[in-house]
Short mmCIF file of C-alpha atoms in Angstrom, two decimals:
data_model
loop_
_atom_site.label_atom_id
_atom_site.label_comp_id
_atom_site.label_asym_id
_atom_site.label_seq_id
_atom_site.Cartn_x
_atom_site.Cartn_y
_atom_site.Cartn_z
CA UNK A 263 24.91 101.07 68.88
CA UNK A 264 27.51 100.39 66.31
CA UNK A 265 31.13 101.06 67.11
CA UNK A 266 33.60 102.38 64.60
CA UNK A 267 36.44 100.18 63.28
CA UNK A 268 38.92 102.40 65.12
CA UNK A 269 37.17 101.81 68.45
CA UNK A 270 37.14 98.05 67.82
CA UNK A 271 40.84 98.13 67.07
CA UNK A 272 41.60 100.05 70.26
CA UNK A 273 39.49 97.65 72.32
CA UNK A 274 41.29 94.64 70.94
CA UNK A 275 44.66 96.29 71.61
CA UNK A 276 43.62 96.94 75.21
CA UNK A 277 42.59 93.31 75.66
CA UNK A 278 45.92 92.09 74.27
CA UNK A 279 47.80 94.45 76.58
CA UNK A 280 45.82 93.21 79.59
CA UNK A 281 46.46 89.60 78.61
CA UNK A 282 50.22 90.32 78.35
CA UNK A 283 50.25 91.92 81.80
CA UNK A 284 48.39 88.97 83.34
CA UNK A 285 50.76 86.50 81.68
CA UNK A 286 53.78 88.42 82.94
CA UNK A 287 52.34 88.58 86.44
CA UNK A 288 51.75 84.82 86.40
CA UNK A 289 55.35 84.21 85.31
CA UNK A 290 56.61 86.62 88.03
CA UNK A 291 54.50 84.77 90.60
CA UNK A 292 55.98 81.46 89.44
CA UNK A 293 59.49 82.83 89.95
CA UNK A 294 59.07 84.96 93.05
CA UNK A 295 55.60 84.30 94.41
CA UNK A 296 54.53 81.96 97.19
CA UNK A 297 56.93 79.29 95.96
CA UNK A 298 59.93 81.65 95.81
CA UNK A 299 59.18 84.65 98.01
CA UNK A 300 62.76 85.91 98.13
CA UNK A 301 65.80 86.09 95.92
CA UNK A 302 69.39 86.22 97.17
CA UNK A 303 71.47 89.06 95.81
CA UNK A 304 75.15 88.61 94.98
CA UNK A 305 77.18 89.03 98.19
CA UNK A 306 79.60 91.90 98.67
CA UNK A 307 82.94 91.91 100.49
CA UNK A 308 84.86 94.66 102.28
CA UNK A 309 88.32 94.72 103.82
CA UNK A 310 88.26 95.29 107.58
CA UNK A 311 91.93 94.75 108.50
CA UNK A 312 95.32 93.62 107.29
CA UNK A 313 94.04 90.22 106.15
CA UNK A 314 90.46 90.29 107.48
CA UNK A 315 87.31 90.77 105.46
CA UNK A 316 83.55 90.74 105.97
CA UNK A 317 81.13 89.25 103.44
CA UNK A 318 77.58 90.62 103.34
CA UNK A 319 74.59 88.86 101.75
CA UNK A 320 71.15 90.42 101.25
CA UNK A 321 67.78 89.10 100.07
CA UNK A 322 64.98 90.81 98.20
CA UNK A 323 61.39 89.93 99.19
CA UNK A 324 59.03 90.22 96.23
CA UNK A 325 55.86 89.74 98.29
CA UNK A 326 56.40 92.70 100.56
CA UNK A 327 57.01 90.53 103.61
CA UNK A 328 59.80 90.65 106.13
CA UNK A 329 63.07 88.82 105.54
CA UNK A 330 64.74 87.03 108.43
CA UNK A 331 68.47 87.74 107.99
CA UNK A 332 69.38 84.61 109.90
CA UNK A 333 67.70 82.40 107.29
CA UNK A 334 70.71 82.41 105.02
CA UNK A 335 74.20 80.95 104.99
CA UNK A 336 77.37 82.44 103.55
CA UNK A 337 79.82 80.03 101.89
CA UNK A 338 83.42 80.81 101.01
CA UNK A 339 86.58 79.06 99.79
CA UNK A 340 90.01 80.64 100.28
CA UNK A 341 92.84 79.79 97.88
CA UNK A 342 91.21 76.53 96.73
CA UNK A 343 90.98 75.27 100.30
CA UNK A 344 88.02 73.72 102.05
CA UNK A 345 84.56 75.22 101.82
CA UNK A 346 83.57 77.09 104.98
CA UNK A 347 80.16 78.34 106.03
CA UNK A 348 78.72 80.86 108.45
CA UNK A 349 75.03 81.30 109.17
CA UNK A 350 73.54 84.79 109.02
CA UNK A 351 73.68 87.90 106.84
CA UNK A 352 77.44 88.40 107.21
CA UNK A 353 80.63 86.44 107.76
CA UNK A 354 83.89 87.71 109.26
CA UNK A 355 86.86 85.90 107.75
CA UNK A 356 90.61 85.99 108.39
CA UNK A 357 93.81 84.83 106.74
CA UNK A 358 92.67 85.79 103.24
CA UNK A 359 95.46 85.17 100.73
CA UNK A 360 95.22 84.83 96.98
CA UNK A 361 91.76 83.91 95.66
CA UNK A 362 88.46 83.74 97.51
CA UNK A 363 85.16 82.40 96.13
CA UNK A 364 82.00 83.28 98.06
CA UNK A 365 78.22 82.93 97.69
CA UNK A 366 75.07 82.66 99.80
CA UNK A 367 72.22 80.19 100.14
CA UNK A 368 68.71 80.61 101.54
CA UNK A 369 68.08 78.15 104.39
CA UNK A 370 64.34 78.06 103.64
CA UNK A 371 64.62 77.70 99.88
CA UNK A 372 66.30 74.66 98.34
CA UNK A 373 66.66 76.61 95.09
CA UNK A 374 67.83 79.83 96.77
CA UNK A 375 71.50 80.17 95.90
CA UNK A 376 73.13 83.41 94.84
CA UNK A 377 75.67 83.88 92.10
CA UNK A 378 79.21 82.82 93.06
CA UNK A 379 81.73 85.64 93.17
CA UNK A 380 85.50 85.22 92.76
CA UNK A 381 88.01 87.81 93.99
CA UNK A 382 91.80 87.81 93.64
CA UNK A 383 93.77 89.63 96.27
CA UNK A 384 97.21 91.18 95.95
CA UNK A 385 100.16 88.85 96.40
CA UNK A 386 103.15 90.97 97.48
CA UNK A 387 106.20 90.67 95.26
CA UNK A 388 109.63 92.14 95.97
CA UNK A 389 112.32 92.73 93.36
CA UNK A 390 116.04 92.88 94.07
CA UNK A 391 118.06 94.46 91.28
CA UNK A 392 121.47 93.38 89.98
CA UNK A 393 123.03 95.66 92.59
CA UNK A 394 121.81 93.22 95.24
CA UNK A 395 119.94 95.87 97.25
CA UNK A 396 116.35 97.11 97.31
CA UNK A 397 113.80 98.81 99.53
CA UNK A 398 110.17 97.83 99.95
CA UNK A 399 107.17 99.33 101.73
CA UNK A 400 104.07 97.30 102.51
CA UNK A 401 100.69 97.85 104.13
CA UNK A 402 100.55 94.10 104.82
CA UNK A 403 102.21 91.98 107.49
CA UNK A 404 104.83 89.81 105.77
CA UNK A 405 106.94 86.75 106.56
CA UNK A 406 110.38 86.63 104.89
CA UNK A 407 111.64 83.51 106.67
CA UNK A 408 111.06 81.11 103.77
CA UNK A 409 113.16 83.33 101.49
CA UNK A 410 116.17 83.64 103.80
CA UNK A 411 118.36 81.67 101.37
CA UNK A 412 117.68 84.30 98.70
CA UNK A 413 117.86 87.56 100.61
CA UNK A 414 117.89 89.18 104.04
CA UNK A 415 115.32 91.73 105.21
CA UNK A 416 116.15 94.59 107.56
CA UNK A 417 114.32 97.35 109.35
CA UNK A 418 116.20 100.64 109.50
CA UNK A 419 116.74 102.99 112.44
CA UNK A 420 118.15 106.50 112.03
CA UNK A 421 120.95 107.65 114.37
CA UNK A 422 121.38 111.41 114.22
CA UNK A 423 124.42 111.44 116.48
CA UNK A 424 126.49 109.35 114.07
CA UNK A 425 124.60 110.33 110.90
CA UNK A 426 124.04 106.70 110.11
CA UNK A 427 121.24 104.21 109.56
CA UNK A 428 121.37 100.94 111.50
CA UNK A 429 119.96 97.88 109.76
CA UNK A 430 118.51 95.13 111.97
CA UNK A 431 117.71 91.79 110.36
CA UNK A 432 114.11 90.59 110.69
CA UNK A 433 112.21 87.51 109.57
CA UNK A 434 108.81 89.21 109.54
CA UNK A 435 107.30 92.68 109.73
CA UNK A 436 103.91 94.19 110.66
CA UNK A 437 101.81 96.21 108.25
CA UNK A 438 103.03 99.74 107.50
CA UNK A 439 106.72 98.81 107.51
CA UNK A 440 109.55 99.84 105.23
CA UNK A 441 112.42 97.37 104.82
CA UNK A 442 115.82 97.13 103.19
CA UNK A 443 116.50 93.93 101.24
CA UNK A 444 119.94 92.55 100.44
CA UNK A 445 120.57 89.35 98.51
CA UNK A 446 120.34 87.56 95.19
CA UNK A 447 118.83 89.55 92.30
CA UNK A 448 115.37 88.34 91.36
CA UNK A 449 111.64 88.66 91.92
CA UNK A 450 110.14 86.94 94.95
CA UNK A 451 106.60 86.40 96.21
CA UNK A 452 106.38 87.00 99.95
CA UNK A 453 104.02 85.20 102.30
CA UNK A 454 101.42 87.33 104.07
CA UNK A 455 100.66 86.79 107.75
CA UNK A 456 97.96 88.07 110.07
CA UNK A 457 100.21 90.22 112.27
CA UNK A 458 103.73 90.67 113.63
CA UNK A 459 105.22 92.07 116.83
CA UNK A 460 108.42 93.20 115.07
CA UNK A 461 109.28 96.88 115.40
CA UNK A 462 108.58 98.98 112.32
CA UNK A 463 111.76 101.05 112.25
CA UNK A 464 111.99 104.52 110.68
CA UNK A 465 111.41 103.83 106.99
CA UNK A 466 108.09 104.77 105.46
CA UNK A 467 106.43 104.80 102.04
CA UNK A 468 103.14 104.46 100.18
CA UNK A 469 101.36 101.66 98.36
CA UNK A 470 98.85 103.88 96.57
CA UNK A 471 100.80 106.74 94.96
CA UNK A 472 104.30 107.98 94.23
CA UNK A 473 105.91 110.31 96.76
CA UNK A 474 106.65 113.77 95.34
CA UNK A 475 109.56 115.78 96.74
CA UNK A 476 108.57 119.00 98.49
CA UNK A 477 111.37 121.44 99.29
CA UNK A 478 109.13 123.19 101.84
CA UNK A 479 108.41 120.06 103.85
CA UNK A 480 109.53 119.78 107.46
CA UNK A 481 111.65 116.74 106.62
CA UNK A 482 114.62 115.81 104.51
CA UNK A 483 114.13 112.56 102.62
CA UNK A 484 116.75 109.91 101.95
CA UNK A 485 116.71 107.02 99.48
CA UNK A 486 118.93 103.96 99.47
CA UNK A 487 121.40 104.15 96.61
CA UNK A 488 124.94 103.70 95.37
CA UNK A 489 127.36 106.53 96.16
CA UNK A 490 129.91 106.73 93.34
CA UNK A 491 132.20 108.90 95.40
CA UNK A 492 132.43 106.67 98.44
CA UNK A 493 131.85 103.45 96.51
CA UNK A 494 129.23 102.45 99.07
CA UNK A 495 125.53 101.78 99.40
CA UNK A 496 124.21 104.68 101.47
CA UNK A 497 121.02 106.61 102.12
CA UNK A 498 121.30 109.56 99.74
CA UNK A 499 119.60 112.92 100.23
CA UNK A 500 116.72 113.50 97.83
CA UNK A 501 116.74 116.99 96.26
CA UNK A 502 114.04 116.58 93.61
CA UNK A 503 111.84 114.10 91.79
CA UNK A 504 109.62 111.32 93.10
CA UNK A 505 109.85 108.03 94.93
CA UNK A 506 107.84 105.22 93.38
CA UNK A 507 105.03 103.67 95.36
CA UNK A 508 106.06 100.47 97.08
CA UNK A 509 109.58 101.83 97.72
CA UNK A 510 110.72 102.74 101.23
CA UNK A 511 112.47 105.96 102.15
CA UNK A 512 113.77 107.66 105.29
CA UNK A 513 112.28 110.95 106.56
CA UNK A 514 114.61 112.98 108.80
CA UNK A 515 113.58 116.25 110.51
CA UNK A 516 115.27 119.19 108.83
CA UNK A 517 118.26 120.70 110.59
CA UNK A 518 121.12 123.05 109.80
CA UNK A 519 123.85 121.47 107.71
CA UNK A 520 122.20 118.77 105.63
CA UNK A 521 124.11 115.51 105.32
CA UNK A 522 124.32 114.40 101.69
CA UNK A 523 124.63 110.72 102.56
CA UNK A 524 124.00 108.57 105.61
CA UNK A 525 126.22 105.57 106.30
CA UNK A 526 124.52 102.18 106.38
CA UNK A 527 125.53 100.13 109.41
CA UNK A 528 124.58 96.52 109.97
CA UNK A 529 123.59 95.76 113.53
CA UNK A 530 126.60 94.47 115.44
CA UNK A 531 129.10 95.77 112.87
CA UNK A 532 131.00 99.03 112.53
CA UNK A 533 130.12 99.72 108.90
CA UNK A 534 128.27 98.26 105.93
CA UNK A 535 128.30 98.94 102.25
CA UNK A 536 132.09 98.98 101.78
CA UNK A 537 132.97 95.83 99.89
CA UNK A 538 136.65 96.36 100.75
CA UNK A 539 138.90 99.27 101.62
CA UNK A 540 140.62 98.92 98.24
CA UNK A 541 137.35 99.79 96.49
CA UNK A 542 137.30 103.20 98.13
CA UNK A 543 139.69 104.72 95.59
CA UNK A 544 139.57 108.26 94.21
CA UNK A 545 141.85 110.32 92.00
CA UNK A 546 142.08 113.19 94.49
CA UNK A 547 143.38 113.50 98.01
CA UNK A 548 139.94 113.32 99.62
CA UNK A 549 139.90 111.86 103.11
CA UNK A 550 137.25 109.39 104.25
CA UNK A 551 136.40 107.86 107.59
CA UNK A 552 136.39 104.07 107.94
CA UNK A 553 132.60 104.19 107.55
CA UNK A 554 133.00 105.86 104.15
CA UNK A 555 132.06 109.44 105.02
CA UNK A 556 134.13 112.24 103.53
CA UNK A 557 136.01 114.21 106.22
CA UNK A 558 136.82 117.88 105.58
CA UNK A 559 139.13 118.51 108.53
CA UNK A 560 140.42 115.16 109.78
CA UNK A 561 141.75 115.10 113.30
CA UNK A 562 143.86 112.36 114.86
CA UNK A 563 142.82 108.86 113.92
CA UNK A 564 142.66 106.26 111.14
CA UNK A 565 141.32 107.38 107.75
CA UNK A 566 141.20 106.25 104.11
CA UNK A 567 142.98 108.19 101.35
CA UNK A 568 143.05 106.88 97.77
CA UNK A 569 141.97 103.46 98.96
CA UNK A 570 144.64 103.10 101.64
CA UNK A 571 144.45 103.33 105.41
CA UNK A 572 146.31 106.36 106.72
CA UNK A 573 147.00 107.39 110.32
CA UNK A 574 146.83 111.13 111.00
#
């Protein structure tokens, strides 16, 4: 029986297609067959704590067999240090600062190495303005000790009885801490540490988004700033606007009679922020306490009027 030219053409096309499939299958077998039954996927990494991470490595078996997760090793290098290894499908690592390079190898396959992955982690940087003061909020534990010649770091504690904020100097802080910084203007990289037992104080903040003022909130919010009237650095009441992420602020439960400004007091001292009594000068007869607060009805005691100490 004779076949038509069209049938012959279709038969030849089918043979070519079958040949291509067989060739592809042979190449696949060469790459992932008996010689290379598995392929390592690129590892993944997740953050599990302040400075702790876990690396996961997985393998794909192209022959339908089981994969022993212990037959692989995870390699990693932190901040150009020494190469470290951990056998198994995952590796828990600590003290991760700066860059980390990680990959996996198959213990049963001399050619089984995954792609190397490089990650760069956030290096905290604080900025002190020309005013010499700043606030900073971090979700990392930080060590300020190596920067003590440039600035001092303080945690802040609110005192409702005296309407003041006490600053206590610290050399390190745990994660979730807001601090006040005082020192030389500039930008400084701060060293991260695993943890700290230092108290957190009362300042808070956010590292992910700006804080938006809400008049209906259960708290009043205060920001560190310069008070032109008292010529002092004080915590000023926020009435509108936002607070940038990474900045620390003070939440105070709402009460009758809001205080417009809270005096800043250094631990062990009576007042902070006043550079000198002479700087506390005004053109009116306003009366101020020695801590810089305006006094409406001064009683007996020592006060400041037009930059001079006055006894009433």
